[in-house]
């Protein structure tokens, strides 16, 4: 039994004072009692407490590339596609030990910024020349090992990647480490499912990489999976054009017509949708996984948030290539990009939710829980005890309370006004520092120096 006492906590019904939160030995919340005046022997959280945020899209290894793929390429027309070539060259150097060291660093950063669940969209399966490791799931298991070290909740999504372009084009040499046929992929899944038994805060889903990497038949064969099922879709204009010329339909339109989209599914990016696609996707029950800092970094385009939200669509956030690793940064850019596009303010807010920070946080907690398929995203009985205590005394937050404090967290300052992060009842971050920060960073520094040399 673990007990916390929060002076102010964001519960499903709104802010509450003097909240006693109890969790069982498995880290699941058993009771939440507002108005408990005496803290007793509970650990006291004096700052505003919000649920841990799910990060629903990660390619962990790309953390080591952040900042290292900005140089103008010789071709002089840098784009998503030239970045991808740089990424292919980078993965050709990465060993399993390197992948684990980078994943651990990423996870520590996520925890220190308030993410408590990470969905790892994992496609870097094999050696650079494409030969599998002795254990075909070696690379996937390194994410579990990193999560065991850092304590973050992990949703592991082994990715099926078979082709190099829409519906069956041959893969490029740089894609060899990603490739599996359906049998090889199944072997990785089975191995991960077995390994999961030793990881109480991990769950397993699948990720057909994109319509550029699988055929309709492969997608069909995966579609009876209980979920989560994540797929990249409609991120780049060129990808939309190629899909239209191959199939007559845009990527999201094609998925709506040909895949049984429902709450198990999360479409990553979905940047380029028509209003009709956005409305139909919202109705399907699928989540859109938005990765604002990466979408900006890669020049993807701006998601039309109001159209999709007004249709009732669910959203979640991810940090994808990890040029940012903080929920506040993703939410801030999500909203401010809309402001730039629409020449308006408080775009994500509504009549019943006048604070955009609160509206966005609420949306991505609910959508993130759904997209990660884990009992997270709320401080409520039955949910995992994932708590983030903000540092109310930090200059960024001083003078604010309740929803206005969330606005201040999301929309102001550069520092990280976070004090404590709890996952499954365990405080992993205290005074803003993860217990393993120094050891993980030392290993990461050694790794990244070698990789970038
Ligand atoms: C990825 N990243 O799988 O890492 C992709 C690039 C692709 C983003 N889409 C590769 N942000 O989509 O082909
Ligand atoms: Zn991605």
Short mmCIF file of C-alpha atoms and ligand atoms in Angstrom, two decimals:
data_model
loop_
_atom_site.label_atom_id
_atom_site.label_comp_id
_atom_site.label_asym_id
_atom_site.label_seq_id
_atom_site.Cartn_x
_atom_site.Cartn_y
_atom_site.Cartn_z
CA UNK A 1 0.00 0.00 0.00
CA UNK A 2 1.33 3.43 -1.03
CA UNK A 3 -0.31 6.65 0.08
CA UNK A 4 -0.02 10.20 -1.23
CA UNK A 5 -1.70 13.34 0.00
CA UNK A 6 -2.09 16.07 -2.62
CA UNK A 7 -2.93 19.63 -1.60
CA UNK A 8 -4.55 20.11 -5.05
CA UNK A 9 -5.17 17.37 -7.57
CA UNK A 10 -6.81 17.29 -10.99
CA UNK A 11 -9.43 14.52 -10.74
CA UNK A 12 -11.81 13.43 -13.54
CA UNK A 13 -14.42 15.87 -12.16
CA UNK A 14 -11.99 18.78 -11.82
CA UNK A 15 -9.65 20.22 -9.21
CA UNK A 16 -10.00 18.94 -5.66
CA UNK A 17 -8.27 19.87 -2.40
CA UNK A 18 -6.64 17.68 0.23
CA UNK A 19 -6.80 14.51 -1.82
CA UNK A 20 -5.75 11.22 -0.25
CA UNK A 21 -4.65 8.75 -2.95
CA UNK A 22 -3.98 5.11 -2.15
CA UNK A 23 -2.41 2.53 -4.42
CA UNK A 24 -1.97 -1.21 -3.99
CA UNK A 25 1.26 -3.18 -4.24
CA UNK A 26 0.83 -3.38 -8.02
CA UNK A 27 0.71 0.41 -8.23
CA UNK A 28 -2.99 0.62 -9.07
CA UNK A 29 -5.07 3.31 -7.38
CA UNK A 30 -7.54 1.81 -4.92
CA UNK A 31 -9.06 4.99 -3.48
CA UNK A 32 -9.15 8.75 -4.08
CA UNK A 33 -10.59 10.83 -1.24
CA UNK A 34 -10.81 14.62 -1.58
CA UNK A 35 -11.27 16.62 1.60
CA UNK A 36 -9.02 14.39 3.70
CA UNK A 37 -7.69 16.96 6.13
CA UNK A 38 -5.08 14.83 7.88
CA UNK A 39 -2.30 13.48 5.68
CA UNK A 40 -1.27 10.89 8.27
CA UNK A 41 1.79 9.00 7.07
CA UNK A 42 1.09 9.65 3.38
CA UNK A 43 3.78 11.26 1.21
CA UNK A 44 2.74 14.89 0.89
CA UNK A 45 2.59 16.61 -2.48
CA UNK A 46 2.26 20.34 -1.90
CA UNK A 47 2.18 21.47 -5.54
CA UNK A 48 -0.65 21.03 -8.04
CA UNK A 49 -0.87 17.34 -8.99
CA UNK A 50 -1.98 16.19 -12.44
CA UNK A 51 -2.12 12.70 -13.96
CA UNK A 52 1.07 11.49 -15.65
CA UNK A 53 0.90 12.20 -19.37
CA UNK A 54 1.07 9.40 -21.95
CA UNK A 55 3.63 9.94 -24.72
CA UNK A 56 2.10 7.95 -27.55
CA UNK A 57 4.78 8.07 -30.22
CA UNK A 58 8.50 7.43 -29.88
CA UNK A 59 11.36 6.21 -32.03
CA UNK A 60 13.78 6.25 -29.11
CA UNK A 61 16.99 5.94 -31.13
CA UNK A 62 16.21 9.24 -32.84
CA UNK A 63 16.91 11.03 -29.55
CA UNK A 64 20.59 10.65 -30.37
CA UNK A 65 20.04 12.36 -33.74
CA UNK A 66 18.21 15.36 -32.34
CA UNK A 67 20.13 18.44 -33.35
CA UNK A 68 22.46 16.40 -35.54
CA UNK A 69 20.36 16.45 -38.71
CA UNK A 70 20.03 20.18 -39.27
CA UNK A 71 22.90 20.85 -41.66
CA UNK A 72 21.92 21.86 -45.17
CA UNK A 73 22.33 18.82 -47.35
CA UNK A 74 24.39 19.05 -50.56
CA UNK A 75 21.28 18.74 -52.66
CA UNK A 76 20.19 22.08 -51.27
CA UNK A 77 16.59 21.06 -50.90
CA UNK A 78 16.28 19.71 -47.43
CA UNK A 79 13.07 17.94 -46.62
CA UNK A 80 11.52 15.11 -44.65
CA UNK A 81 12.94 12.78 -47.30
CA UNK A 82 16.54 13.99 -46.99
CA UNK A 83 16.21 13.82 -43.18
CA UNK A 84 15.13 10.22 -43.63
CA UNK A 85 18.31 9.46 -45.59
CA UNK A 86 20.35 10.95 -42.74
CA UNK A 87 18.40 8.78 -40.31
CA UNK A 88 19.12 5.65 -42.35
CA UNK A 89 22.85 6.41 -42.25
CA UNK A 90 22.63 6.96 -38.52
CA UNK A 91 20.94 3.64 -37.69
CA UNK A 92 23.64 1.80 -39.59
CA UNK A 93 25.93 2.48 -36.61
CA UNK A 94 23.63 1.59 -33.74
CA UNK A 95 24.25 -1.55 -31.67
CA UNK A 96 21.76 -3.00 -29.16
CA UNK A 97 23.81 -1.52 -26.28
CA UNK A 98 23.67 1.87 -27.97
CA UNK A 99 19.91 1.61 -28.50
CA UNK A 100 19.39 0.79 -24.83
CA UNK A 101 21.60 3.66 -23.63
CA UNK A 102 19.76 6.15 -25.84
CA UNK A 103 16.34 4.78 -24.85
CA UNK A 104 17.19 5.12 -21.15
CA UNK A 105 18.26 8.75 -21.61
CA UNK A 106 15.08 9.52 -23.50
CA UNK A 107 12.94 7.85 -20.83
CA UNK A 108 14.61 9.80 -18.02
CA UNK A 109 13.98 13.07 -19.88
CA UNK A 110 10.35 12.09 -20.47
CA UNK A 111 9.83 11.28 -16.79
CA UNK A 112 11.48 14.51 -15.67
CA UNK A 113 9.04 16.46 -17.86
CA UNK A 114 5.89 14.62 -16.78
CA UNK A 115 5.45 11.76 -19.23
CA UNK A 116 4.82 8.51 -17.37
CA UNK A 117 3.93 6.15 -20.22
CA UNK A 118 5.90 5.85 -23.45
CA UNK A 119 4.62 4.16 -26.59
CA UNK A 120 7.62 2.88 -28.48
CA UNK A 121 6.91 2.44 -32.19
CA UNK A 122 9.75 0.05 -32.79
CA UNK A 123 10.98 -0.80 -36.26
CA UNK A 124 14.78 -0.92 -35.90
CA UNK A 125 14.81 -4.69 -35.56
CA UNK A 126 17.99 -5.99 -37.21
CA UNK A 127 21.67 -5.45 -37.88
CA UNK A 128 22.60 -2.77 -40.41
CA UNK A 129 22.87 -5.36 -43.22
CA UNK A 130 19.42 -6.70 -42.34
CA UNK A 131 20.43 -9.94 -40.62
CA UNK A 132 18.46 -10.60 -37.46
CA UNK A 133 20.21 -10.79 -34.09
CA UNK A 134 20.46 -14.25 -32.51
CA UNK A 135 17.35 -13.30 -30.60
CA UNK A 136 15.12 -11.79 -33.28
CA UNK A 137 13.52 -9.50 -30.68
CA UNK A 138 16.87 -8.33 -29.23
CA UNK A 139 16.34 -4.67 -30.12
CA UNK A 140 12.72 -4.65 -28.95
CA UNK A 141 13.73 -6.16 -25.63
CA UNK A 142 16.28 -3.38 -25.09
CA UNK A 143 13.36 -0.96 -24.72
CA UNK A 144 11.92 -3.14 -21.99
CA UNK A 145 15.32 -3.27 -20.29
CA UNK A 146 15.60 0.52 -20.40
CA UNK A 147 12.08 0.86 -18.99
CA UNK A 148 12.94 -1.54 -16.17
CA UNK A 149 15.87 0.71 -15.31
CA UNK A 150 14.04 4.05 -15.54
CA UNK A 151 10.63 2.92 -14.28
CA UNK A 152 8.57 4.44 -17.09
CA UNK A 153 5.45 2.59 -18.25
CA UNK A 154 6.04 1.17 -21.72
CA UNK A 155 3.67 0.34 -24.54
CA UNK A 156 5.82 -1.61 -26.97
CA UNK A 157 4.66 -1.67 -30.57
CA UNK A 158 6.83 -3.89 -32.75
CA UNK A 159 6.42 -2.53 -36.24
CA UNK A 160 5.84 -4.48 -39.43
CA UNK A 161 7.89 -2.91 -42.20
CA UNK A 162 8.13 -4.91 -45.41
CA UNK A 163 8.23 -2.51 -48.37
CA UNK A 164 9.79 0.76 -49.41
CA UNK A 165 6.86 2.62 -50.91
CA UNK A 166 3.12 2.56 -51.31
CA UNK A 167 1.77 -0.97 -51.62
CA UNK A 168 4.70 -3.15 -52.38
CA UNK A 169 7.57 -1.05 -53.76
CA UNK A 170 11.01 -2.56 -53.16
CA UNK A 171 12.74 -1.39 -50.00
CA UNK A 172 15.84 0.79 -50.19
CA UNK A 173 19.15 -0.59 -48.84
CA UNK A 174 18.95 1.81 -45.88
CA UNK A 175 15.68 0.18 -44.83
CA UNK A 176 17.17 -3.31 -44.41
CA UNK A 177 17.40 -3.16 -40.59
CA UNK A 178 13.63 -2.56 -40.46
CA UNK A 179 12.35 -5.38 -42.65
CA UNK A 180 10.41 -8.47 -41.66
CA UNK A 181 8.10 -10.79 -43.46
CA UNK A 182 4.88 -11.56 -41.57
CA UNK A 183 6.37 -14.75 -40.03
CA UNK A 184 9.48 -12.99 -38.77
CA UNK A 185 7.29 -10.25 -37.38
CA UNK A 186 5.07 -12.77 -35.61
CA UNK A 187 8.18 -14.33 -34.02
CA UNK A 188 9.18 -10.93 -32.60
CA UNK A 189 5.68 -10.36 -31.26
CA UNK A 190 5.56 -13.76 -29.57
CA UNK A 191 8.96 -13.26 -28.00
CA UNK A 192 7.93 -9.82 -26.70
CA UNK A 193 4.68 -11.22 -25.31
CA UNK A 194 6.66 -13.77 -23.30
CA UNK A 195 9.16 -11.18 -22.06
CA UNK A 196 6.32 -8.86 -21.00
CA UNK A 197 5.38 -11.26 -18.23
CA UNK A 198 8.34 -9.96 -16.22
CA UNK A 199 7.38 -6.31 -16.80
CA UNK A 200 4.25 -5.37 -14.89
CA UNK A 201 4.11 -1.85 -16.32
CA UNK A 202 4.51 -2.78 -19.97
CA UNK A 203 1.95 -3.76 -22.56
CA UNK A 204 2.16 -4.89 -26.16
CA UNK A 205 0.52 -3.73 -29.36
CA UNK A 206 1.44 -3.64 -33.05
CA UNK A 207 2.39 -1.05 -35.61
CA UNK A 208 2.08 -1.61 -39.33
CA UNK A 209 4.61 1.15 -40.14
CA UNK A 210 2.67 2.99 -42.84
CA UNK A 211 0.87 2.41 -46.12
CA UNK A 212 4.36 2.73 -47.59
CA UNK A 213 5.63 -0.31 -45.68
CA UNK A 214 2.86 -2.94 -45.76
CA UNK A 215 0.40 -4.29 -48.32
CA UNK A 216 -3.39 -4.25 -47.89
CA UNK A 217 -3.26 -8.02 -47.27
CA UNK A 218 -0.70 -7.60 -44.47
CA UNK A 219 -2.76 -4.85 -42.91
CA UNK A 220 -5.82 -7.02 -43.12
CA UNK A 221 -4.04 -9.91 -41.40
CA UNK A 222 -3.06 -7.62 -38.49
CA UNK A 223 -6.47 -6.03 -38.11
CA UNK A 224 -7.92 -8.59 -35.71
CA UNK A 225 -5.24 -7.75 -33.12
CA UNK A 226 -6.82 -6.58 -29.85
CA UNK A 227 -4.71 -3.40 -30.02
CA UNK A 228 -3.27 -0.93 -29.68
CA UNK A 229 -2.65 -0.67 -33.44
CA UNK A 230 -0.66 2.36 -34.55
CA UNK A 231 0.18 3.43 -38.10
CA UNK A 232 1.86 6.51 -39.62
CA UNK A 233 -0.55 8.21 -42.02
CA UNK A 234 -0.76 11.32 -44.19
CA UNK A 235 2.28 13.06 -42.76
CA UNK A 236 3.78 14.45 -45.94
CA UNK A 237 2.11 15.92 -49.03
CA UNK A 238 4.18 13.67 -51.29
CA UNK A 239 2.92 10.64 -49.41
CA UNK A 240 -0.67 11.76 -49.95
CA UNK A 241 -0.04 12.27 -53.67
CA UNK A 242 1.59 8.85 -54.04
CA UNK A 243 -1.32 7.21 -52.26
CA UNK A 244 -3.84 8.98 -54.49
CA UNK A 245 -2.04 7.91 -57.63
CA UNK A 246 -1.68 4.29 -56.46
CA UNK A 247 -5.16 3.81 -55.01
CA UNK A 248 -7.35 6.75 -56.02
CA UNK A 249 -7.77 7.62 -52.35
CA UNK A 250 -5.91 9.76 -49.83
CA UNK A 251 -4.21 7.78 -46.99
CA UNK A 252 -6.80 8.43 -44.28
CA UNK A 253 -9.61 8.02 -46.79
CA UNK A 254 -8.07 4.69 -47.84
CA UNK A 255 -7.76 3.51 -44.22
CA UNK A 256 -11.35 4.52 -43.46
CA UNK A 257 -12.56 2.47 -46.41
CA UNK A 258 -10.27 -0.54 -45.99
CA UNK A 259 -9.26 -0.98 -42.35
CA UNK A 260 -11.64 -1.57 -39.41
CA UNK A 261 -10.69 1.69 -37.68
CA UNK A 262 -11.99 1.90 -34.11
CA UNK A 263 -10.73 2.76 -30.63
CA UNK A 264 -7.86 0.27 -30.96
CA UNK A 265 -6.30 2.39 -33.67
CA UNK A 266 -4.07 5.42 -33.47
CA UNK A 267 -3.18 7.25 -36.68
CA UNK A 268 0.15 8.98 -36.19
CA UNK A 269 0.26 12.53 -37.61
CA UNK A 270 -2.80 12.46 -39.94
CA UNK A 271 -1.60 15.93 -40.87
CA UNK A 272 -3.18 16.09 -44.28
CA UNK A 273 -6.89 15.35 -44.11
CA UNK A 274 -9.84 16.94 -45.85
CA UNK A 275 -12.64 18.09 -43.52
CA UNK A 276 -14.63 15.03 -44.64
CA UNK A 277 -11.76 12.70 -43.71
CA UNK A 278 -11.36 14.46 -40.35
CA UNK A 279 -15.05 14.07 -39.53
CA UNK A 280 -15.13 10.41 -40.56
CA UNK A 281 -11.96 9.63 -38.63
CA UNK A 282 -13.40 11.33 -35.54
CA UNK A 283 -16.52 9.16 -35.84
CA UNK A 284 -14.47 5.97 -36.18
CA UNK A 285 -13.28 6.17 -32.56
CA UNK A 286 -9.61 6.08 -33.57
CA UNK A 287 -7.15 8.49 -31.98
CA UNK A 288 -4.87 10.87 -33.85
CA UNK A 289 -1.35 10.85 -32.45
CA UNK A 290 0.03 14.36 -32.87
CA UNK A 291 3.76 15.02 -32.58
CA UNK A 292 3.96 18.81 -32.92
CA UNK A 293 7.69 19.45 -32.41
CA UNK A 294 8.67 16.66 -34.81
CA UNK A 295 6.02 17.68 -37.35
CA UNK A 296 7.45 21.18 -37.24
CA UNK A 297 11.03 19.95 -37.39
CA UNK A 298 10.35 17.77 -40.43
CA UNK A 299 8.24 20.32 -42.27
CA UNK A 300 5.13 18.15 -42.32
CA UNK A 301 2.42 20.79 -42.17
CA UNK A 302 -0.12 21.90 -39.58
CA UNK A 303 -2.91 19.63 -38.36
CA UNK A 304 -6.36 21.23 -38.58
CA UNK A 305 -7.21 20.89 -34.89
CA UNK A 306 -10.57 22.72 -34.72
CA UNK A 307 -12.18 20.79 -37.58
CA UNK A 308 -11.22 17.44 -36.08
CA UNK A 309 -12.03 18.40 -32.48
CA UNK A 310 -15.41 19.88 -33.40
CA UNK A 311 -16.26 16.51 -34.94
CA UNK A 312 -15.45 14.89 -31.59
CA UNK A 313 -12.08 13.44 -32.59
CA UNK A 314 -9.70 12.06 -29.96
CA UNK A 315 -6.10 13.31 -29.83
CA UNK A 316 -2.93 12.24 -28.06
CA UNK A 317 0.62 13.60 -28.13
CA UNK A 318 3.97 12.02 -28.82
CA UNK A 319 7.53 13.26 -29.10
CA UNK A 320 8.42 11.01 -32.04
CA UNK A 321 11.95 12.08 -33.10
CA UNK A 322 12.52 13.73 -29.69
CA UNK A 323 13.64 17.17 -30.76
CA UNK A 324 11.44 17.95 -27.73
CA UNK A 325 10.80 15.64 -24.78
CA UNK A 326 8.25 17.59 -22.74
CA UNK A 327 4.44 17.51 -22.74
CA UNK A 328 4.27 21.27 -22.25
CA UNK A 329 6.35 21.88 -25.36
CA UNK A 330 4.15 19.65 -27.53
CA UNK A 331 0.94 21.23 -26.22
CA UNK A 332 2.29 24.73 -26.57
CA UNK A 333 3.25 24.22 -30.20
CA UNK A 334 0.02 22.38 -30.96
CA UNK A 335 -1.94 25.47 -29.89
CA UNK A 336 0.42 28.18 -31.13
CA UNK A 337 0.64 26.63 -34.61
CA UNK A 338 -3.15 26.93 -34.81
CA UNK A 339 -2.88 30.59 -33.78
CA UNK A 340 -0.36 31.27 -36.52
CA UNK A 341 -2.53 29.50 -39.06
CA UNK A 342 -5.88 30.99 -38.05
CA UNK A 343 -4.82 34.40 -36.72
CA UNK A 344 -6.74 33.63 -33.54
CA UNK A 345 -6.05 32.80 -29.88
CA UNK A 346 -7.20 30.11 -27.43
CA UNK A 347 -8.08 27.84 -30.33
CA UNK A 348 -8.18 24.62 -28.28
CA UNK A 349 -10.42 26.14 -25.62
CA UNK A 350 -14.19 25.92 -25.70
CA UNK A 351 -17.18 27.44 -23.91
CA UNK A 352 -17.02 24.80 -21.18
CA UNK A 353 -13.19 24.82 -21.07
CA UNK A 354 -11.95 28.40 -21.33
CA UNK A 355 -8.32 27.56 -20.51
CA UNK A 356 -6.47 26.10 -23.51
CA UNK A 357 -3.82 24.50 -21.27
CA UNK A 358 -6.44 22.58 -19.34
CA UNK A 359 -8.45 21.73 -22.47
CA UNK A 360 -5.39 20.34 -24.24
CA UNK A 361 -4.11 18.43 -21.22
CA UNK A 362 -7.54 16.88 -20.65
CA UNK A 363 -7.78 15.85 -24.28
CA UNK A 364 -4.37 14.19 -24.47
CA UNK A 365 -4.78 12.40 -21.14
CA UNK A 366 -7.97 10.75 -22.40
CA UNK A 367 -6.70 10.13 -25.93
CA UNK A 368 -3.29 9.03 -24.67
CA UNK A 369 -4.83 6.45 -22.36
CA UNK A 370 -6.85 5.05 -25.23
CA UNK A 371 -3.94 5.03 -27.68
CA UNK A 372 -1.57 3.34 -25.24
CA UNK A 373 -4.04 0.69 -24.15
CA UNK A 374 -2.86 1.07 -20.55
CA UNK A 375 -4.82 2.08 -17.41
CA UNK A 376 -3.36 5.59 -17.33
CA UNK A 377 -4.42 9.20 -17.80
CA UNK A 378 -6.57 9.80 -14.72
CA UNK A 379 -6.29 9.96 -10.96
CA UNK A 380 -9.09 7.50 -10.26
CA UNK A 381 -9.55 4.04 -8.75
CA UNK A 382 -8.47 1.34 -11.21
CA UNK A 383 -5.92 3.59 -12.93
CA UNK A 384 -2.23 3.20 -12.40
CA UNK A 385 -0.92 5.63 -9.80
CA UNK A 386 0.96 7.97 -12.17
CA UNK A 387 1.21 11.45 -10.68
CA UNK A 388 3.01 14.63 -11.64
CA UNK A 389 3.53 17.25 -8.96
CA UNK A 390 4.18 20.70 -10.41
CA UNK A 391 6.41 23.13 -8.54
CA UNK A 392 3.93 25.84 -7.57
CA UNK A 393 6.72 28.02 -6.19
CA UNK A 394 8.66 28.08 -9.47
CA UNK A 395 8.67 31.57 -11.03
CA UNK A 396 6.86 30.15 -14.08
CA UNK A 397 3.89 29.07 -11.96
CA UNK A 398 3.99 31.51 -9.04
CA UNK A 399 0.73 33.39 -8.50
CA UNK A 400 -1.34 30.91 -10.51
CA UNK A 401 -3.77 28.23 -9.38
CA UNK A 402 -5.98 25.56 -10.95
CA UNK A 403 -6.59 25.76 -14.70
CA UNK A 404 -4.71 29.06 -14.92
CA UNK A 405 -1.65 27.31 -13.50
CA UNK A 406 -1.89 24.74 -16.30
CA UNK A 407 -1.99 27.59 -18.81
CA UNK A 408 1.16 29.01 -17.21
CA UNK A 409 2.82 25.57 -17.33
CA UNK A 410 2.02 25.07 -21.01
CA UNK A 411 2.32 28.58 -22.40
CA UNK A 412 5.12 30.31 -20.55
CA UNK A 413 8.75 29.92 -19.64
CA UNK A 414 11.59 27.69 -20.76
CA UNK A 415 12.43 25.91 -17.53
CA UNK A 416 10.81 22.76 -16.22
CA UNK A 417 8.62 23.61 -13.22
CA UNK A 418 8.10 20.01 -12.13
CA UNK A 419 8.92 18.56 -8.76
CA UNK A 420 7.85 14.92 -8.57
CA UNK A 421 6.92 12.19 -11.04
CA UNK A 422 5.32 9.02 -9.71
CA UNK A 423 4.79 5.88 -11.80
CA UNK A 424 2.78 3.01 -10.38
CA UNK A 425 3.05 4.49 -6.90
CA UNK A 426 6.86 4.94 -7.03
CA UNK A 427 8.36 8.42 -6.97
CA UNK A 428 11.00 8.22 -9.73
CA UNK A 429 11.66 11.94 -10.03
CA UNK A 430 12.15 14.08 -6.93
CA UNK A 431 13.06 17.77 -6.92
CA UNK A 432 12.94 17.54 -10.70
CA UNK A 433 15.66 14.88 -10.94
CA UNK A 434 15.32 11.24 -11.84
CA UNK A 435 17.13 8.99 -9.38
CA UNK A 436 19.23 7.47 -12.19
CA UNK A 437 19.78 10.73 -14.10
CA UNK A 438 23.56 10.91 -13.69
CA UNK A 439 24.30 7.25 -14.43
CA UNK A 440 22.02 7.21 -17.46
CA UNK A 441 23.42 10.49 -18.79
CA UNK A 442 27.02 9.29 -18.39
CA UNK A 443 26.28 6.20 -20.48
CA UNK A 444 24.38 8.29 -23.02
CA UNK A 445 27.24 10.80 -23.39
CA UNK A 446 29.74 8.06 -24.08
CA UNK A 447 27.37 6.50 -26.61
CA UNK A 448 26.40 9.62 -28.49
CA UNK A 449 29.98 10.90 -28.72
CA UNK A 450 30.94 7.68 -30.43
CA UNK A 451 27.85 7.64 -32.68
CA UNK A 452 28.32 11.23 -33.84
CA UNK A 453 32.11 11.04 -34.18
C1 LIG B 1 9.98 7.03 -38.90
N1 LIG B 1 9.34 9.31 -38.85
O1 LIG B 1 9.50 5.91 -39.08
O2 LIG B 1 10.88 7.25 -38.10
C2 LIG B 1 9.38 8.16 -39.67
C3 LIG B 1 10.21 8.45 -40.90
C4 LIG B 1 9.08 7.15 -42.71
C5 LIG B 1 8.34 10.17 -39.00
N2 LIG B 1 7.44 9.87 -39.86
C6 LIG B 1 10.29 7.32 -41.83
N3 LIG B 1 8.28 11.25 -38.29
O3 LIG B 1 7.99 7.56 -42.34
O4 LIG B 1 9.25 6.55 -43.75
ZN1 LIG B 2 6.98 7.99 -36.25
#
